Short mmCIF file of C-alpha atoms in Angstrom, two decimals:
data_model
loop_
_atom_site.label_atom_id
_atom_site.label_comp_id
_atom_site.label_asym_id
_atom_site.label_seq_id
_atom_site.Cartn_x
_atom_site.Cartn_y
_atom_site.Cartn_z
CA MET A 1 88.60 126.19 117.46
CA LYS A 2 85.60 128.36 116.47
CA ARG A 3 84.60 125.83 113.79
CA LEU A 4 84.87 122.95 116.26
CA ILE A 5 82.65 124.77 118.78
CA VAL A 6 80.04 125.45 116.08
CA LEU A 7 80.05 121.77 115.06
CA LEU A 8 79.71 120.63 118.67
CA LEU A 9 76.76 122.95 119.16
CA PHE A 10 75.23 121.60 115.97
CA VAL A 11 75.59 118.01 117.21
CA LEU A 12 74.24 118.87 120.67
CA ALA A 13 71.23 120.51 119.08
CA LEU A 14 70.52 117.38 117.07
CA SER A 15 71.00 115.17 120.10
CA GLY A 16 68.41 117.17 121.94
CA CYS A 17 65.93 116.19 119.24
CA GLY A 18 66.53 112.51 119.92
CA ARG A 19 68.43 111.77 116.71
CA GLU A 20 71.53 109.89 117.78
CA MET A 21 73.59 107.67 115.54
CA TRP A 22 77.34 108.07 115.31
CA LEU A 23 78.99 105.57 112.92
CA LYS A 24 82.49 105.37 111.52
CA GLY A 25 83.79 103.44 108.54
CA GLU A 26 85.20 103.39 105.03
CA VAL A 27 83.21 104.58 102.03
CA ILE A 28 82.87 101.67 99.59
CA GLY A 29 80.26 103.06 97.24
CA ARG A 30 79.13 106.43 95.85
CA GLU A 31 75.71 107.20 94.36
CA THR A 32 74.92 110.24 92.25
CA ASP A 33 71.93 111.75 90.46
CA GLU A 34 71.64 112.38 86.72
CA ASN A 35 73.62 115.60 87.11
CA GLY A 36 76.51 113.91 88.88
CA ASN A 37 75.65 115.28 92.32
CA LEU A 38 76.48 113.00 95.23
CA THR A 39 73.23 111.75 96.75
CA ALA A 40 74.38 108.88 98.98
CA ILE A 41 77.41 106.98 100.19
CA VAL A 42 77.63 103.32 101.08
CA THR A 43 79.92 102.75 104.05
CA GLU A 44 81.43 99.66 105.62
CA THR A 45 81.04 100.70 109.22
CA GLU A 46 82.96 99.44 112.23
CA SER A 47 79.86 98.48 114.20
CA HIS A 48 76.83 98.16 111.91
CA GLY A 49 78.13 96.47 108.77
CA THR A 50 77.28 97.97 105.38
CA VAL A 51 75.08 101.07 105.64
CA ARG A 52 73.79 103.58 103.06
CA PHE A 53 73.75 107.25 104.14
CA LEU A 54 71.38 109.46 102.16
CA PHE A 55 72.14 113.13 101.67
CA ALA A 56 69.61 115.83 102.53
CA GLU A 57 69.56 119.53 101.66
CA ASP A 58 70.94 120.42 105.08
CA THR A 59 73.64 117.69 105.24
CA VAL A 60 76.93 119.16 106.48
CA VAL A 61 80.28 117.82 105.27
CA ASP A 62 83.42 118.82 107.18
CA GLN A 63 87.12 118.05 106.68
CA LEU A 64 88.34 116.81 110.04
CA ASN A 65 91.61 115.04 109.14
CA GLY A 66 93.39 113.79 106.07
CA GLU A 67 94.14 115.27 102.67
CA ILE A 68 90.74 114.85 101.02
CA THR A 69 88.87 118.14 100.75
CA VAL A 70 85.12 118.58 100.95
CA GLU A 71 85.00 119.56 97.27
CA ASP A 72 87.01 116.50 96.28
CA PHE A 73 84.74 114.25 98.32
CA LEU A 74 81.59 115.68 96.76
CA THR A 75 82.79 115.73 93.14
CA ASN A 76 85.50 113.10 92.63
CA ASP A 77 84.09 109.60 92.05
CA ALA A 78 87.51 108.09 92.80
CA VAL A 79 87.52 109.30 96.43
CA TYR A 80 86.68 106.71 99.13
CA PRO A 81 87.69 108.17 102.50
CA VAL A 82 87.20 107.07 106.08
CA VAL A 83 84.29 109.03 107.52
CA SER A 84 82.51 109.57 110.82
CA VAL A 85 78.79 110.04 110.20
CA TYR A 86 76.06 111.51 112.37
CA ALA A 87 72.75 110.22 111.04
CA ASP A 88 69.07 110.43 111.89
CA ALA A 89 68.21 107.06 113.44
CA ASN A 90 64.50 107.75 112.91
CA THR A 91 64.81 107.67 109.12
CA LYS A 92 65.79 104.00 108.72
CA THR A 93 64.95 102.47 105.35
CA PHE A 94 66.16 99.44 103.40
CA GLY A 95 67.50 99.23 99.89
CA SER A 96 69.51 96.96 97.63
CA TYR A 97 73.29 97.13 97.29
CA GLU A 98 75.17 94.55 95.19
CA GLY A 99 72.31 92.10 95.58
CA GLU A 100 71.85 92.51 99.32
CA GLU A 101 69.36 94.48 101.42
CA ILE A 102 71.14 97.06 103.57
CA PRO A 103 69.83 99.75 105.96
CA GLY A 104 69.87 103.41 105.04
CA TYR A 105 69.65 106.60 107.07
CA THR A 106 69.47 110.31 106.30
CA VAL A 107 72.87 111.78 107.06
CA LEU A 108 73.14 115.02 109.00
CA LEU A 109 76.88 115.48 109.45
CA ILE A 110 79.92 113.84 107.80
CA HIS A 111 83.46 114.20 109.09
CA LEU A 112 86.13 113.39 106.48
CA GLU A 113 88.81 111.64 108.51
CA GLY A 114 91.29 110.52 105.87
CA GLY A 115 91.79 108.83 102.54
CA TYR A 116 93.79 106.09 100.90
CA LYS A 117 95.78 108.17 98.43
CA SER A 118 98.88 108.43 100.58
CA ASN A 119 101.11 106.50 98.16
CA THR A 120 102.13 107.53 94.68
CA LYS A 121 104.12 106.12 91.78
CA VAL A 122 105.73 108.15 89.01
CA LEU A 123 105.76 106.97 85.40
CA ALA A 124 108.69 107.42 83.03
CA ASP A 125 107.34 110.69 81.62
CA GLY A 126 106.82 112.17 85.09
CA THR A 127 103.09 111.41 85.34
CA THR A 128 102.09 110.80 88.95
CA LEU A 129 99.75 107.93 89.80
CA HIS A 130 97.87 107.63 93.07
CA ILE A 131 97.85 104.19 94.67
CA VAL A 132 94.50 103.54 96.32
CA GLU A 133 94.38 100.51 98.61
CA LYS A 134 90.80 99.29 98.63
CA GLU A 135 89.08 95.97 99.31
CA GLY A 136 92.25 93.91 99.05
CA GLU A 137 93.58 95.43 95.85
CA ASN A 138 95.75 98.32 94.73
CA ARG A 139 94.17 100.76 92.31
CA TYR A 140 96.55 102.90 90.24
CA GLU A 141 94.82 106.15 89.22
CA LEU A 142 95.68 109.34 87.37
CA GLU A 143 95.32 112.70 89.08
CA ASP A 144 91.77 113.10 87.72
CA GLY A 145 90.73 109.76 89.21
CA THR A 146 90.95 107.73 85.97
CA LEU A 147 91.69 104.12 86.84
CA LEU A 148 94.63 102.71 84.85
CA LEU A 149 95.22 99.36 86.53
CA THR A 150 94.10 97.21 89.44
CA GLU A 151 96.48 94.80 91.17
CA SER A 152 95.59 92.03 93.59
CA GLN A 153 97.41 89.13 95.24
CA SER A 154 96.20 86.22 97.34
CA THR A 155 98.14 83.38 98.95
CA ALA A 156 97.10 79.94 100.17
CA SER A 157 95.96 80.09 103.80
CA VAL A 158 98.41 77.35 104.83
CA LEU A 159 101.31 79.76 104.30
CA GLN A 160 102.05 81.95 107.31
CA LYS A 161 105.63 83.08 106.64
CA LEU A 162 106.36 82.88 102.94
CA LYS A 163 105.94 86.11 100.96
CA LEU A 164 106.04 85.54 97.22
CA GLU A 165 107.28 88.30 94.97
CA PRO A 166 105.17 89.29 91.94
CA LEU A 167 105.83 87.22 88.84
CA TYR A 168 105.09 90.25 86.66
CA ASP A 169 106.74 93.62 86.09
CA LEU A 170 104.33 96.15 87.59
CA SER A 171 106.19 99.19 86.25
CA GLU A 172 106.08 97.81 82.73
CA LEU A 173 102.35 97.06 82.99
CA LEU A 174 101.62 100.58 84.25
CA GLU A 175 103.54 102.08 81.33
CA GLN A 176 101.60 99.85 78.90
CA ALA A 177 98.28 100.78 80.50
CA TYR A 178 99.06 104.50 80.35
CA ALA A 179 100.13 104.22 76.69
CA ALA A 180 96.87 102.42 75.89
CA TYR A 181 94.91 105.10 77.73
CA LYS A 182 96.57 107.91 75.76
CA GLU A 183 95.79 106.10 72.50
CA THR A 184 92.11 105.76 73.38
CA GLU A 185 90.14 108.22 71.26
CA ASN A 186 87.50 108.68 73.95
CA PRO A 187 89.11 108.42 77.43
CA SER A 188 85.80 107.26 78.93
CA ASP A 189 86.05 104.14 76.73
CA PHE A 190 89.38 103.11 78.21
CA TYR A 191 89.30 99.62 79.72
CA PRO A 192 91.54 99.53 82.83
CA TYR A 193 94.19 96.84 83.00
CA ALA A 194 93.87 94.26 85.75
CA VAL A 195 96.56 91.92 87.04
CA SER A 196 96.13 89.31 89.75
CA GLN A 197 98.45 86.76 91.31
CA THR A 198 96.93 83.80 93.12
CA THR A 199 98.87 81.10 94.94
CA SER A 200 96.92 77.90 95.67
CA LEU A 201 97.71 74.65 97.45
CA THR A 202 97.54 71.85 94.86
CA ALA A 203 99.16 68.89 96.69
CA SER A 204 101.05 68.01 99.83
CA ASN A 205 102.67 65.29 101.90
CA GLU A 206 104.15 65.02 105.39
CA LYS A 207 107.16 67.17 104.44
CA LEU A 208 106.07 69.50 101.64
CA TYR A 209 103.39 71.84 100.38
CA TYR A 210 103.00 71.98 96.61
CA LEU A 211 101.73 75.28 95.22
CA GLU A 212 100.64 76.77 91.94
CA THR A 213 100.97 80.50 91.39
CA GLU A 214 98.84 81.87 88.58
CA VAL A 215 99.11 85.35 87.11
CA ARG A 216 96.13 86.63 85.15
CA LEU A 217 96.36 89.78 83.07
CA SER A 218 93.39 91.54 81.48
CA THR A 219 94.15 94.33 79.02
CA ASP A 220 90.74 94.47 77.39
CA ILE A 221 87.29 93.08 77.96
CA ASN A 222 88.07 90.35 75.42
CA ASN A 223 91.76 89.85 76.15
CA THR A 224 92.82 87.95 79.26
CA THR A 225 95.97 85.87 79.50
CA SER A 226 97.29 83.67 82.26
CA ASN A 227 100.50 81.96 83.26
CA SER A 228 101.25 79.49 86.05
CA VAL A 229 104.37 78.23 87.80
CA GLY A 230 104.82 75.48 90.35
CA LEU A 231 106.61 75.65 93.68
CA ALA A 232 107.43 73.26 96.52
CA VAL A 233 108.01 74.54 100.06
CA ASP A 234 109.00 72.89 103.31
CA ARG A 235 105.88 72.63 105.47
CA GLU A 236 107.66 73.63 108.67
CA THR A 237 109.96 76.40 107.51
CA GLU A 238 108.13 77.42 104.30
CA ILE A 239 111.52 77.65 102.60
CA PRO A 240 111.18 76.87 98.87
CA ILE A 241 112.70 73.58 97.70
CA PRO A 242 114.36 73.69 94.25
CA THR A 243 112.31 71.54 91.88
CA ALA A 244 115.39 69.68 90.67
CA GLU A 245 115.97 68.34 94.20
CA LEU A 246 112.62 66.53 94.11
CA PHE A 247 113.78 64.16 91.37
CA THR A 248 116.27 61.29 91.39
CA CYS A 249 117.54 61.91 87.86
CA PRO A 250 119.93 64.70 86.77
CA GLU A 251 118.34 68.11 86.27
CA ASN A 252 118.93 68.13 82.52
CA GLU A 253 117.01 64.83 82.13
CA ILE A 254 113.88 65.74 84.11
CA GLY A 255 111.94 67.21 81.19
CA THR A 256 112.76 64.35 78.84
CA LYS A 257 111.83 61.66 81.37
CA LEU A 258 108.55 63.34 82.37
CA LEU A 259 107.48 63.94 78.78
CA ALA A 260 108.26 60.30 77.98
CA LEU A 261 105.30 59.42 80.21
CA ALA A 262 102.89 61.48 78.09
CA ASP A 263 101.02 60.47 74.95
CA LEU A 264 102.54 62.91 72.45
CA SER A 265 103.50 62.97 68.80
CA ASP A 266 107.20 63.12 67.94
CA ALA A 267 106.84 66.75 66.85
CA GLU A 268 105.03 67.73 70.02
CA ARG A 269 107.55 65.94 72.22
CA ALA A 270 110.52 67.58 70.49
CA ALA A 271 108.98 71.07 70.85
CA MET A 272 108.17 70.50 74.50
CA GLU A 273 111.56 69.08 75.39
CA SER A 274 113.14 72.15 73.82
CA ALA A 275 110.85 74.58 75.68
CA PHE A 276 110.75 72.75 79.03
CA GLN A 277 111.46 74.71 82.19
CA LEU A 278 111.37 73.31 85.72
CA GLU A 279 108.93 76.03 86.79
CA TYR A 280 106.37 74.54 84.39
CA VAL A 281 106.15 71.44 86.65
CA ILE A 282 103.07 71.63 88.87
CA PHE A 283 102.23 68.90 91.37
CA VAL A 284 98.49 68.23 91.46
CA GLY A 285 97.08 65.54 93.73
CA ASP A 286 99.32 62.50 93.49
CA SER A 287 100.69 63.30 90.04
CA ILE A 288 102.14 66.08 87.89
CA ARG A 289 101.06 68.33 85.07
CA ILE A 290 103.41 70.37 82.90
CA LYS A 291 101.96 73.77 82.04
CA PHE A 292 103.54 75.45 79.01
CA PRO A 293 102.64 79.16 78.83
CA GLU A 294 101.54 81.05 75.75
CA ASN A 295 104.22 81.50 73.06
CA SER A 296 106.59 79.03 74.73
CA LEU A 297 106.17 76.27 72.12
CA SER A 298 107.43 76.46 68.56
CA THR A 299 104.47 74.42 67.31
CA GLN A 300 101.72 76.77 68.58
CA SER A 301 101.15 80.14 70.16
CA GLU A 302 98.57 78.94 72.68
CA GLY A 303 99.49 77.57 76.05
CA TYR A 304 99.33 73.82 76.56
CA VAL A 305 98.98 71.54 79.58
CA VAL A 306 100.41 68.02 79.65
CA TYR A 307 98.61 65.77 82.14
CA LEU A 308 100.72 62.84 83.31
CA GLU A 309 98.30 60.02 84.09
CA ASP A 310 101.02 57.43 84.65
CA THR A 311 101.19 57.98 88.41
CA GLU A 312 103.55 55.06 88.99
CA GLY A 313 105.91 56.35 86.34
CA VAL A 314 105.90 59.81 87.94
CA HIS A 315 106.58 58.38 91.41
CA ALA A 316 109.50 56.35 90.05
CA LEU A 317 111.24 59.61 89.11
CA LEU A 318 110.72 61.26 92.51
CA ARG A 319 112.52 60.95 95.78
CA ASP A 320 110.42 59.13 98.38
CA TRP A 321 109.94 62.27 100.51
CA ALA A 322 108.75 64.23 97.45
CA ILE A 323 105.90 61.98 96.39
CA SER A 324 102.76 64.07 96.69
CA LYS A 325 99.30 63.09 97.81
CA ASP A 326 95.84 64.11 96.75
CA ILE A 327 94.59 66.86 99.08
CA GLY A 328 90.97 66.21 98.16
#
């Protein structure tokens, strides 16, 4: 109570000087000097957009709520809490942030109101990772703030009900990322893993939405892989429709009949028929492409996409209600 009274008196004293600007928001950027001292924070405020708050010698930082301490806030570059800020409105300046001009103010008082490290995940050896939810992605960090992996997912805006499960094994990727980190001679040189899953609308008709879900995995600055699968869902219920039900021929003949429409060598056709999976079928516009992922073909390690340009031939294999249309 004594601390609260002191802070209130501090604020009232400032108010009497005509400096009144209370803003609340999430810290999205941290700026430090050459010695690593925090000199400014960039905050996405609730009422004034993106604002930079510049520290002064007499800036006061106080822990109001949450688990983040004042020391952690001032010294840990991985900490991005929610803050309430009392700033000097008479010190307005403008500066660049990520290519845009934003306002800046000298900050007088900062209340730390909470953080985003409420969730954790434990690795096989007992190492605890903090899960930081920030700007639409999950950041998996070690106790010292080292970023191991970022994870993000986005889904086509036409989908309101369907929730797609990840097509990757997150636990396995975290173990791989941690192993790579431990093997890095200089920890500061470690390149964090990044995995993203994006579901896009690629075709549709009166009954169905056709979607492509792509997973991209980056394990190094020069090593990014991707894999895609196709999916059909009922437009009204958003219940997935098994790919085999879209075709008039038996399930075990779909790959052979589709590949017969492509211009391929005998060796290529044989390898693709052997590797074919229904999830490789992706409806695009009014036709189909078959997307073989990396290491799925016996003839090559790279992925390969078969574009079926014989639209009439494709339509002849589909049920009438499954024929897709170009959404362009």
